[in-house]
Short mmCIF file of C-alpha atoms in Angstrom, two decimals:
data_model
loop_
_atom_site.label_atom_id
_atom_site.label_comp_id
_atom_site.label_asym_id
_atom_site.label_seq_id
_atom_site.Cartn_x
_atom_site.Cartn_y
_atom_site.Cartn_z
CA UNK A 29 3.89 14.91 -5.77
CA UNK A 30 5.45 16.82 -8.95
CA UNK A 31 8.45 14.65 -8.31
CA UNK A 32 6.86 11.28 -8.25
CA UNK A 33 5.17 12.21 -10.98
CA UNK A 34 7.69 13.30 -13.28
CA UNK A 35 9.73 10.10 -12.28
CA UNK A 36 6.60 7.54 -13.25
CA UNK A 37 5.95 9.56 -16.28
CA UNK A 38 9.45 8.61 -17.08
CA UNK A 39 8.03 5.44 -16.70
CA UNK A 40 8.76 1.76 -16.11
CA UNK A 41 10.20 -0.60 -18.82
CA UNK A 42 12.53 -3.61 -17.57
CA UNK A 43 15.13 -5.46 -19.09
CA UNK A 44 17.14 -7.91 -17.98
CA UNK A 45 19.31 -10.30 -18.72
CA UNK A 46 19.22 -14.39 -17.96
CA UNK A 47 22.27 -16.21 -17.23
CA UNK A 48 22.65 -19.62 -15.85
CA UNK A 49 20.25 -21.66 -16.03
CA UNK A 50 18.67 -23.97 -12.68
CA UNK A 51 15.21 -25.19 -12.20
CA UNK A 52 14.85 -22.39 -9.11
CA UNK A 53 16.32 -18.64 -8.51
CA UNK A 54 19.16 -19.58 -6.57
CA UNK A 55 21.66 -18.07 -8.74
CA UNK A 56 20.06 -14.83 -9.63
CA UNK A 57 22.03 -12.31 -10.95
CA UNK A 58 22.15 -9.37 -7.99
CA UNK A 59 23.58 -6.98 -10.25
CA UNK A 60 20.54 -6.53 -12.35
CA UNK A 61 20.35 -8.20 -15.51
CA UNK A 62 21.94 -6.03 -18.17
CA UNK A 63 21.91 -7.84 -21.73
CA UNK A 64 18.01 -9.48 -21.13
CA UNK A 65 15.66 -8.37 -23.70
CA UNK A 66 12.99 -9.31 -21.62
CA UNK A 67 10.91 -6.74 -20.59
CA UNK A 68 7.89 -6.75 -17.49
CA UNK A 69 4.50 -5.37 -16.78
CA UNK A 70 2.96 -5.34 -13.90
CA UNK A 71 -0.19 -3.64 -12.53
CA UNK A 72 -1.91 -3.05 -9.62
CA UNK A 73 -1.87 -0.54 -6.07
CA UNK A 74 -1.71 2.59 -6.24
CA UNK A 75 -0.70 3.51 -2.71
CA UNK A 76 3.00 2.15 -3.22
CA UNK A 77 2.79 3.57 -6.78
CA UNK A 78 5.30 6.45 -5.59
CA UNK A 79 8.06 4.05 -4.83
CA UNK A 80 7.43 1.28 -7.27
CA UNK A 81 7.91 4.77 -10.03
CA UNK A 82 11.24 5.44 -8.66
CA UNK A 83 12.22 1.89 -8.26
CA UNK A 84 11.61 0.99 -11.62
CA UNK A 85 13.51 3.95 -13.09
CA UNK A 86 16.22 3.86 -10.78
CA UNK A 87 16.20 0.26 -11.96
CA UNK A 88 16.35 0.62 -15.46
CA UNK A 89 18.97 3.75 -15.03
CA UNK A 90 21.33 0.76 -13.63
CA UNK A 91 20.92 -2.61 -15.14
CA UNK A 92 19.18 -1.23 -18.48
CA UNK A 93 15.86 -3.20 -17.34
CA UNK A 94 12.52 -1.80 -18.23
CA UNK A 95 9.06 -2.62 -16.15
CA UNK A 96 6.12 -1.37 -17.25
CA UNK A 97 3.28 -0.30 -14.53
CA UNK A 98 -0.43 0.28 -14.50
CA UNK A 99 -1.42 1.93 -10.63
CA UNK A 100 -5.54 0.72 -11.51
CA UNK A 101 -6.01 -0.47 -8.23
CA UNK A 102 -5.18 -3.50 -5.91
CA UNK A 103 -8.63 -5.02 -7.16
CA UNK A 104 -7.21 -4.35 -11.10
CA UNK A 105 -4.19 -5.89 -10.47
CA UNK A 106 -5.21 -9.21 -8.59
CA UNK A 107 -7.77 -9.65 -11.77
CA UNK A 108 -4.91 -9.40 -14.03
CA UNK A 109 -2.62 -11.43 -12.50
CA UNK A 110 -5.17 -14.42 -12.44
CA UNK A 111 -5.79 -13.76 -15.97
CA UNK A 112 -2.27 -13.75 -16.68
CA UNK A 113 -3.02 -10.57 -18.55
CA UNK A 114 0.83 -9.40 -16.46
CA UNK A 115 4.27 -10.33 -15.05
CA UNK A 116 3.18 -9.55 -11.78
CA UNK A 117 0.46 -7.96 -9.48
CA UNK A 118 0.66 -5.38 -6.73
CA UNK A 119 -1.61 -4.95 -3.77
CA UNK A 120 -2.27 -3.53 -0.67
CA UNK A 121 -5.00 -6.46 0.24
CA UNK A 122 -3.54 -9.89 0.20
CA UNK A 123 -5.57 -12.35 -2.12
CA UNK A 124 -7.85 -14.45 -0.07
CA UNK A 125 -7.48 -17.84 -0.56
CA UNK A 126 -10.18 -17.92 -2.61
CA UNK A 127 -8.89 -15.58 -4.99
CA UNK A 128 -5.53 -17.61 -5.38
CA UNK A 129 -7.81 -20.75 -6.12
CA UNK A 130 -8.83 -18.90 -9.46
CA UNK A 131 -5.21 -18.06 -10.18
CA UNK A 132 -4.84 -19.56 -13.80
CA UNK A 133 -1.30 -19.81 -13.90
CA UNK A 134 -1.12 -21.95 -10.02
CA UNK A 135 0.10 -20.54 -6.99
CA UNK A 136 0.56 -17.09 -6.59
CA UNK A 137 3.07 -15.74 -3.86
CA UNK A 138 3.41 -12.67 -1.69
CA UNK A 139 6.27 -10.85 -1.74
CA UNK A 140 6.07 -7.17 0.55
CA UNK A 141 8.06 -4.61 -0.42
CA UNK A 142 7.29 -2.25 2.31
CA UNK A 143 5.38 0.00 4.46
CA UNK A 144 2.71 2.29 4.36
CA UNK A 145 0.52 4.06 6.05
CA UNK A 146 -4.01 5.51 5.36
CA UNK A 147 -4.03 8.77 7.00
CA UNK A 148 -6.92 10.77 7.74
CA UNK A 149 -6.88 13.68 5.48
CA UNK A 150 -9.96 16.68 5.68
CA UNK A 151 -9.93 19.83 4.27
CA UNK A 152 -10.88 22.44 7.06
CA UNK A 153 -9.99 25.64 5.87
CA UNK A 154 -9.00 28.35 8.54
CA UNK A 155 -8.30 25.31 11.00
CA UNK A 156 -4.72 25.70 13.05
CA UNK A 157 -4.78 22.80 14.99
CA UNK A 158 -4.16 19.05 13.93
CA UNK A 159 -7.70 17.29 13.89
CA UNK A 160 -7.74 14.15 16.74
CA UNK A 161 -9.93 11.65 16.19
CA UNK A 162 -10.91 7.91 17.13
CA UNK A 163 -12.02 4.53 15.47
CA UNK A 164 -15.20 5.02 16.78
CA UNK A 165 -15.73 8.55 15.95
CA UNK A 166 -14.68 8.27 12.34
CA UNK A 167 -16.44 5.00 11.54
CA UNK A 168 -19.43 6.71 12.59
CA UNK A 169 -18.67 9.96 10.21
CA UNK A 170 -18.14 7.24 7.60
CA UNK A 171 -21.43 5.79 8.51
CA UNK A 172 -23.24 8.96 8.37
CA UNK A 173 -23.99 9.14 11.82
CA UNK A 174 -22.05 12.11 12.52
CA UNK A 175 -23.30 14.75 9.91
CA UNK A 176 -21.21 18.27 11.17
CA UNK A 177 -17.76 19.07 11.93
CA UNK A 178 -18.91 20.30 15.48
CA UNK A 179 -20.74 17.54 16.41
CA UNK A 180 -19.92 16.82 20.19
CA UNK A 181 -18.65 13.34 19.27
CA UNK A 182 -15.57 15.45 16.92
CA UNK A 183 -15.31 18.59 19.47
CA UNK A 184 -14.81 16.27 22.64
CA UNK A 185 -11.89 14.84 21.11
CA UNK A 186 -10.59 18.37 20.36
CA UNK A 187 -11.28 20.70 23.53
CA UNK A 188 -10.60 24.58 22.72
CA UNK A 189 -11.07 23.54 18.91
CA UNK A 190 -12.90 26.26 17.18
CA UNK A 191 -14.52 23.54 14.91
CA UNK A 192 -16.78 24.96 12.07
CA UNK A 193 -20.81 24.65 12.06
CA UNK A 194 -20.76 22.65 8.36
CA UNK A 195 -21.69 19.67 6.68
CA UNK A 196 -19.18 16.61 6.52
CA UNK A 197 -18.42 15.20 3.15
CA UNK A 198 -17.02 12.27 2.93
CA UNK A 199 -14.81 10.82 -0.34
CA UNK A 200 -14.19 7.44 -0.72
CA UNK A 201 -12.55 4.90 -3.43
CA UNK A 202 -14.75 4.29 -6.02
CA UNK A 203 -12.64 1.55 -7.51
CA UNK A 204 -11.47 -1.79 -6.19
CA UNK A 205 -8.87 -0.61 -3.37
CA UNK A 206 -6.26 -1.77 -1.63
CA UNK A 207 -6.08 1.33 0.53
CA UNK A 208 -9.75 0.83 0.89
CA UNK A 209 -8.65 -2.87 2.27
CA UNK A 210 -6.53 -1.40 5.07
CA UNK A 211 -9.04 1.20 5.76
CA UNK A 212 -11.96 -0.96 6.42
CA UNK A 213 -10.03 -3.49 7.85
CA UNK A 214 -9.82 -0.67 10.61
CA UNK A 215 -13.42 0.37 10.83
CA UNK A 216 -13.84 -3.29 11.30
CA UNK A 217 -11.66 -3.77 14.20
CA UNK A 218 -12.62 -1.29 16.26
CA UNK A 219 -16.62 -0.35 15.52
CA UNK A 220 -19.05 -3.00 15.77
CA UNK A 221 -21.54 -0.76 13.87
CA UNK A 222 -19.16 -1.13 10.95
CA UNK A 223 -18.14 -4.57 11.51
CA UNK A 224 -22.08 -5.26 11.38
CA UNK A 225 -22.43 -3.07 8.60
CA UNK A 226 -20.48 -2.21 5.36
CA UNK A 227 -17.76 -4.60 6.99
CA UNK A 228 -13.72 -5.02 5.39
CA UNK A 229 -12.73 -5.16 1.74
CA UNK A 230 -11.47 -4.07 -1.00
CA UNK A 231 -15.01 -2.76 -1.98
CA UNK A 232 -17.91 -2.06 0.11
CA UNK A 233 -21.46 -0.36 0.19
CA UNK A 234 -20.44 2.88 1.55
CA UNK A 235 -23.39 4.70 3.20
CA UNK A 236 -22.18 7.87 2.64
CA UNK A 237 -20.16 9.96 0.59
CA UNK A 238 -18.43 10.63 -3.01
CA UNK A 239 -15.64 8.30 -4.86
CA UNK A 240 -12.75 8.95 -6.49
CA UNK A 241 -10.79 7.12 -8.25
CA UNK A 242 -6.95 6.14 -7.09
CA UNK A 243 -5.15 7.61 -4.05
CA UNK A 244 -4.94 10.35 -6.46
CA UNK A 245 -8.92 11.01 -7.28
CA UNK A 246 -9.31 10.99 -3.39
CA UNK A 247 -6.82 13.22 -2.56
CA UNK A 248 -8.12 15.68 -5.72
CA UNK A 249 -11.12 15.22 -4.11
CA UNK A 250 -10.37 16.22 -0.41
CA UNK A 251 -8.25 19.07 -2.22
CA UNK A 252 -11.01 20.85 -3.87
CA UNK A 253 -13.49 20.94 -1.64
CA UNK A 254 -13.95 22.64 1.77
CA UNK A 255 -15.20 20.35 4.62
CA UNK A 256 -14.43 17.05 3.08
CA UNK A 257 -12.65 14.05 4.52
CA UNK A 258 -11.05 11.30 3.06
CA UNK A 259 -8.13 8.79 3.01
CA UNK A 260 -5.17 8.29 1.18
CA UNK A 261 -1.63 6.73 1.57
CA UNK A 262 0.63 9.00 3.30
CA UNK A 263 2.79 9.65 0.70
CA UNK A 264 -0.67 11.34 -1.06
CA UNK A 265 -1.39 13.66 1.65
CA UNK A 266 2.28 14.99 2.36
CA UNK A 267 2.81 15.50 -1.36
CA UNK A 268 -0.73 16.88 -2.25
CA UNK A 269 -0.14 19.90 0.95
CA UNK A 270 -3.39 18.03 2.73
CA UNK A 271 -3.98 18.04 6.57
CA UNK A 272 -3.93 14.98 8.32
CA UNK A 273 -5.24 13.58 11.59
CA UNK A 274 -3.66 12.42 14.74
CA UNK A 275 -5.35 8.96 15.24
CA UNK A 276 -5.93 7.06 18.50
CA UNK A 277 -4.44 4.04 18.49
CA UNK A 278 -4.91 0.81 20.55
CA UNK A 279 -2.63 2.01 23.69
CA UNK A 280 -5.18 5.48 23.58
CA UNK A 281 -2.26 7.72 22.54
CA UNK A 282 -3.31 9.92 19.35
CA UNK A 283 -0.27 9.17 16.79
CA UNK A 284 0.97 10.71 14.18
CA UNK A 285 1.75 8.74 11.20
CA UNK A 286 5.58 8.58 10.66
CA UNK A 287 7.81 6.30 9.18
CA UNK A 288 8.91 5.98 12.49
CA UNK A 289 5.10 4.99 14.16
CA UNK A 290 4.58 2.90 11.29
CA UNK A 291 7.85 0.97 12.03
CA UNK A 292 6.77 0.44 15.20
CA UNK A 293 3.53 -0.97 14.06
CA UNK A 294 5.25 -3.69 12.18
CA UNK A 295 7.53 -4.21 14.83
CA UNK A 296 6.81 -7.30 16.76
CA UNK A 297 5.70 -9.09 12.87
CA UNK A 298 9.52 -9.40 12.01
CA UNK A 299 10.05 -11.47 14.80
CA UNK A 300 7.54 -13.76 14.96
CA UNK A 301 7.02 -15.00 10.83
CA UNK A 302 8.43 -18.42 10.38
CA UNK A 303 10.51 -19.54 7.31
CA UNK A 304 7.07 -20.85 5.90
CA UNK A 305 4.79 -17.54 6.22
CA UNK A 306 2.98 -17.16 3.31
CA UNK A 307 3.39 -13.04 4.41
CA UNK A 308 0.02 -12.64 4.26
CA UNK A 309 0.00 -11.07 7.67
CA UNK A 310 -2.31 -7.99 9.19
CA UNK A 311 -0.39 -5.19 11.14
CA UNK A 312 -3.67 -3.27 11.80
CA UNK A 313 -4.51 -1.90 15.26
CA UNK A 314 -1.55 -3.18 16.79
CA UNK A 315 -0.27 -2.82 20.44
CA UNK A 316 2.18 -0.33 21.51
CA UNK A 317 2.70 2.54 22.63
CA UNK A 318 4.02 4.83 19.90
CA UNK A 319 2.29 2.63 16.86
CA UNK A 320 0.23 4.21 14.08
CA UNK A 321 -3.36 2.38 13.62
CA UNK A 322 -4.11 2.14 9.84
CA UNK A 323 -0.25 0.41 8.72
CA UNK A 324 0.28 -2.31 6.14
CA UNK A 325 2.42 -3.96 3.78
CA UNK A 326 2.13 -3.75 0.54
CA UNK A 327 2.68 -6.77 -1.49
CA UNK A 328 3.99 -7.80 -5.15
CA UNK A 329 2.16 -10.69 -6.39
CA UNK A 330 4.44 -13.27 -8.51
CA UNK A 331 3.58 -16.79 -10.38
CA UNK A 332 5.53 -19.37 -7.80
CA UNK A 333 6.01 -21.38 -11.37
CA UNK A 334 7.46 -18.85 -14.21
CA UNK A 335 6.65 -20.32 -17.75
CA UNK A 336 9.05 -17.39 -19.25
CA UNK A 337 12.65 -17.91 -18.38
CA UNK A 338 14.31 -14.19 -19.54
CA UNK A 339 10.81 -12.92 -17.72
CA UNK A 340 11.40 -15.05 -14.97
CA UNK A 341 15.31 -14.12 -14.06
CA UNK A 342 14.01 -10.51 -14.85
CA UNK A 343 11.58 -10.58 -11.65
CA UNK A 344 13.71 -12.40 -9.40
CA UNK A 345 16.44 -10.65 -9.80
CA UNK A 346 14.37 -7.31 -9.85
CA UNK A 347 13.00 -8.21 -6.28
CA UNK A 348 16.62 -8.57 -5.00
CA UNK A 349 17.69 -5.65 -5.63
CA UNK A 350 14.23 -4.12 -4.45
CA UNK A 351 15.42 -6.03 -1.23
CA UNK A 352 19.37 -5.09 -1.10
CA UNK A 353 18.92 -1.61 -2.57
CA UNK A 354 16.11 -0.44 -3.04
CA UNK A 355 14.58 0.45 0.53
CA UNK A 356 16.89 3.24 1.44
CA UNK A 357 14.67 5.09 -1.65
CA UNK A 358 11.35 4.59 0.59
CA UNK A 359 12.15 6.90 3.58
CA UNK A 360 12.25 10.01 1.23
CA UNK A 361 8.53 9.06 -0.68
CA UNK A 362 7.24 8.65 3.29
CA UNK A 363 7.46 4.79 3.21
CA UNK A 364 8.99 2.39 5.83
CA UNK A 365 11.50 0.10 5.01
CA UNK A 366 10.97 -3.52 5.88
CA UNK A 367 12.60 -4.66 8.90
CA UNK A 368 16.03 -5.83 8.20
CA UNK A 369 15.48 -9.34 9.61
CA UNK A 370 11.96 -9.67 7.06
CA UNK A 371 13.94 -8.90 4.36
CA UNK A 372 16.28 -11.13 4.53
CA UNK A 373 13.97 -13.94 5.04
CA UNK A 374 12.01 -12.88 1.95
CA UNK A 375 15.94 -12.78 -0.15
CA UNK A 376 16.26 -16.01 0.65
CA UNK A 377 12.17 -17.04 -0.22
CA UNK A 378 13.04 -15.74 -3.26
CA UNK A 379 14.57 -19.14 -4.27
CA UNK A 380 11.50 -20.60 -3.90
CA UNK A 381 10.49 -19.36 -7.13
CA UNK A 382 10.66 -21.73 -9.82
CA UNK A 383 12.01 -20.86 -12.99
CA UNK A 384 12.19 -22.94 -16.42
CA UNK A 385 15.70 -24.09 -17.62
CA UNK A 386 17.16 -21.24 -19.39
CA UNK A 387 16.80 -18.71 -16.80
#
């Protein structure tokens, strides 16, 4: 965590340069854009907000480019971007279609960058063994239906478990989440009692339970206080020293989450997205064997029609080299790259954004 940290509190300032000059982003400049006083802020997720922090410094280390970035939530940063109030947006729940309707500045693309994973993390102190649990079973703690850590719903999914007689407390976002998104989405999918009831989104009217704000207020949260449960992006948990839980997944195999289980959750996506995917595409719940349950993308949200043309070339090219060299930095902050074929579908969708003459 300390080393995240310290890199975003180095933070995030972009420059770049413009050369050339077409009415798209065909002739970006891969090498960065070194002589641009332009400089971007964005805002948005927090679960990628690890790697976006290195990105951007690594970023500015190399072409001299500065971005600026506010992690307020996948909620904040889909306001902002239809208010125009930033360069770009970042989210872990893509807009609806209604939300891209109120997009002041037109239509609003979706570019992932890569992928994550919400893990199940609890704070069980003197437990030795990795918790197991199902869909079911922790919609229904979420719901308030199961109250103790040894209820018989927990303990038959953990046989020989010496499982403590105590309260559950559940933490929860308290802002507008992304995470939250991918979390409920879950619930959704595979309990009808939450499908019927609090349901998917970014928000929701949680029955039960404390909030906290960012990956990093639920993770705090889980931290401090024995016989809690939570979840946070991976990234969170391994960093923070929390426990996490195997999960069940669709084939009935409890999974741990890994880069290399949530790989295999976005496995069969790669192959079947057409040139004209909009990317705004689920990999919740998937089949297979060895995939993790509670995956996603996470997305940066970008103007199709930039009215800035040093800002403009500043984000295209920025994305490039997100896409040519910036995933081998996501395996170390407990990200998965994008397949190789997606991204090189998305390098070339990056010409589809449209930049004024100039850039």
């Amino acid at each position: 965590m300390k080393h995240w940290k310290l890199v975003a509190a180095a933070a995030l300032l972009v420059a770049c340069s413009s050369e050339g000059s077409n009415a798209t982003s065909d002739s970006a400049n891969p090498s960065g854009s070194a002589g641009s006083n332009a400089t971007l802020t964005g805002a948005g997720a927090t679960f990628p907000y690890p790697i976006y922090s290195k990105w951007f410094s690594d970023y500015a280390t190399e072409t001299g480019v500065k971005i600026n970035y506010q992690s307020i939530g996948s909620g904040g940063g889909i306001r902002q971007v239809q208010e125009q109030t930033v360069d770009f947006g970042a989210t872990d729940a893509p807009m609806s279609s209604d939300e891209m309707g109120k997009a002041k500045g037109g239509p609003v693309l979706h570019f992932p960058t890569v992928l994550g994973a919400d893990v199940i993390t609890y704070n069980l102190p003197g437990l030795t063994s990795r918790l197991r649990l199902t869909g079911p079973v922790l919609a229904d703690i979420f719901l308030g239906r199961v109250k103790k850590w040894n209820a018989p719903a927990i303990a038959a999914l953990n046989p020989g478990v010496n499982l403590p007689n105590t309260d559950i407390l559940v933490v929860h976002r308290s802002d507008g989440s992304g995470t939250t998104y991918i979390f409920t989405s879950y619930l959704t999918a595979v309990s009808p009692a939450w499908k019927a009831g609090p349901g998917a989104g970014k928000e929701v009217a949680w029955p039960v339970g404390l909030g906290g704000k960012g990956n990093e207020g639920v993770a705090g949260q889980v931290k401090q206080t024995p016989g809690s449960i939570g979840y946070v992006e991976l990234a969170y948990a391994k960093q923070n020293g929390l426990a996490y839980a195997l999960m069940q997944n669709a084939a009935g195999q409890f999974v741990d989450p890994t880069l290399e289980s949530i790989t295999a959750a976005a496995g069969a996506i790669a192959d079947t997205l057409t040139d004209n995917s909009d990317y705004r595409v689920s990999i919740i719940n998937p089949n297979g064997a060895n995939a993790y349950p509670i995956a996603s993308m996470t997305w940066l949200l970008v103007y199709q029609n930039q009215t800035d043309a040093a800002k403009g070339r500043a984000l295209v090219d920025f994305l490039r080299w997100a896409y040519e060299k910036g995933q081998p930095a996501a395996s170390a902050l407990d990200y998965a790259p994008l397949p190789d074929k997606m991204r090189a579908k998305l390098i070339t969708r990056l010409s589809s954004i449209k930049l004024p003459a100039g850039a």
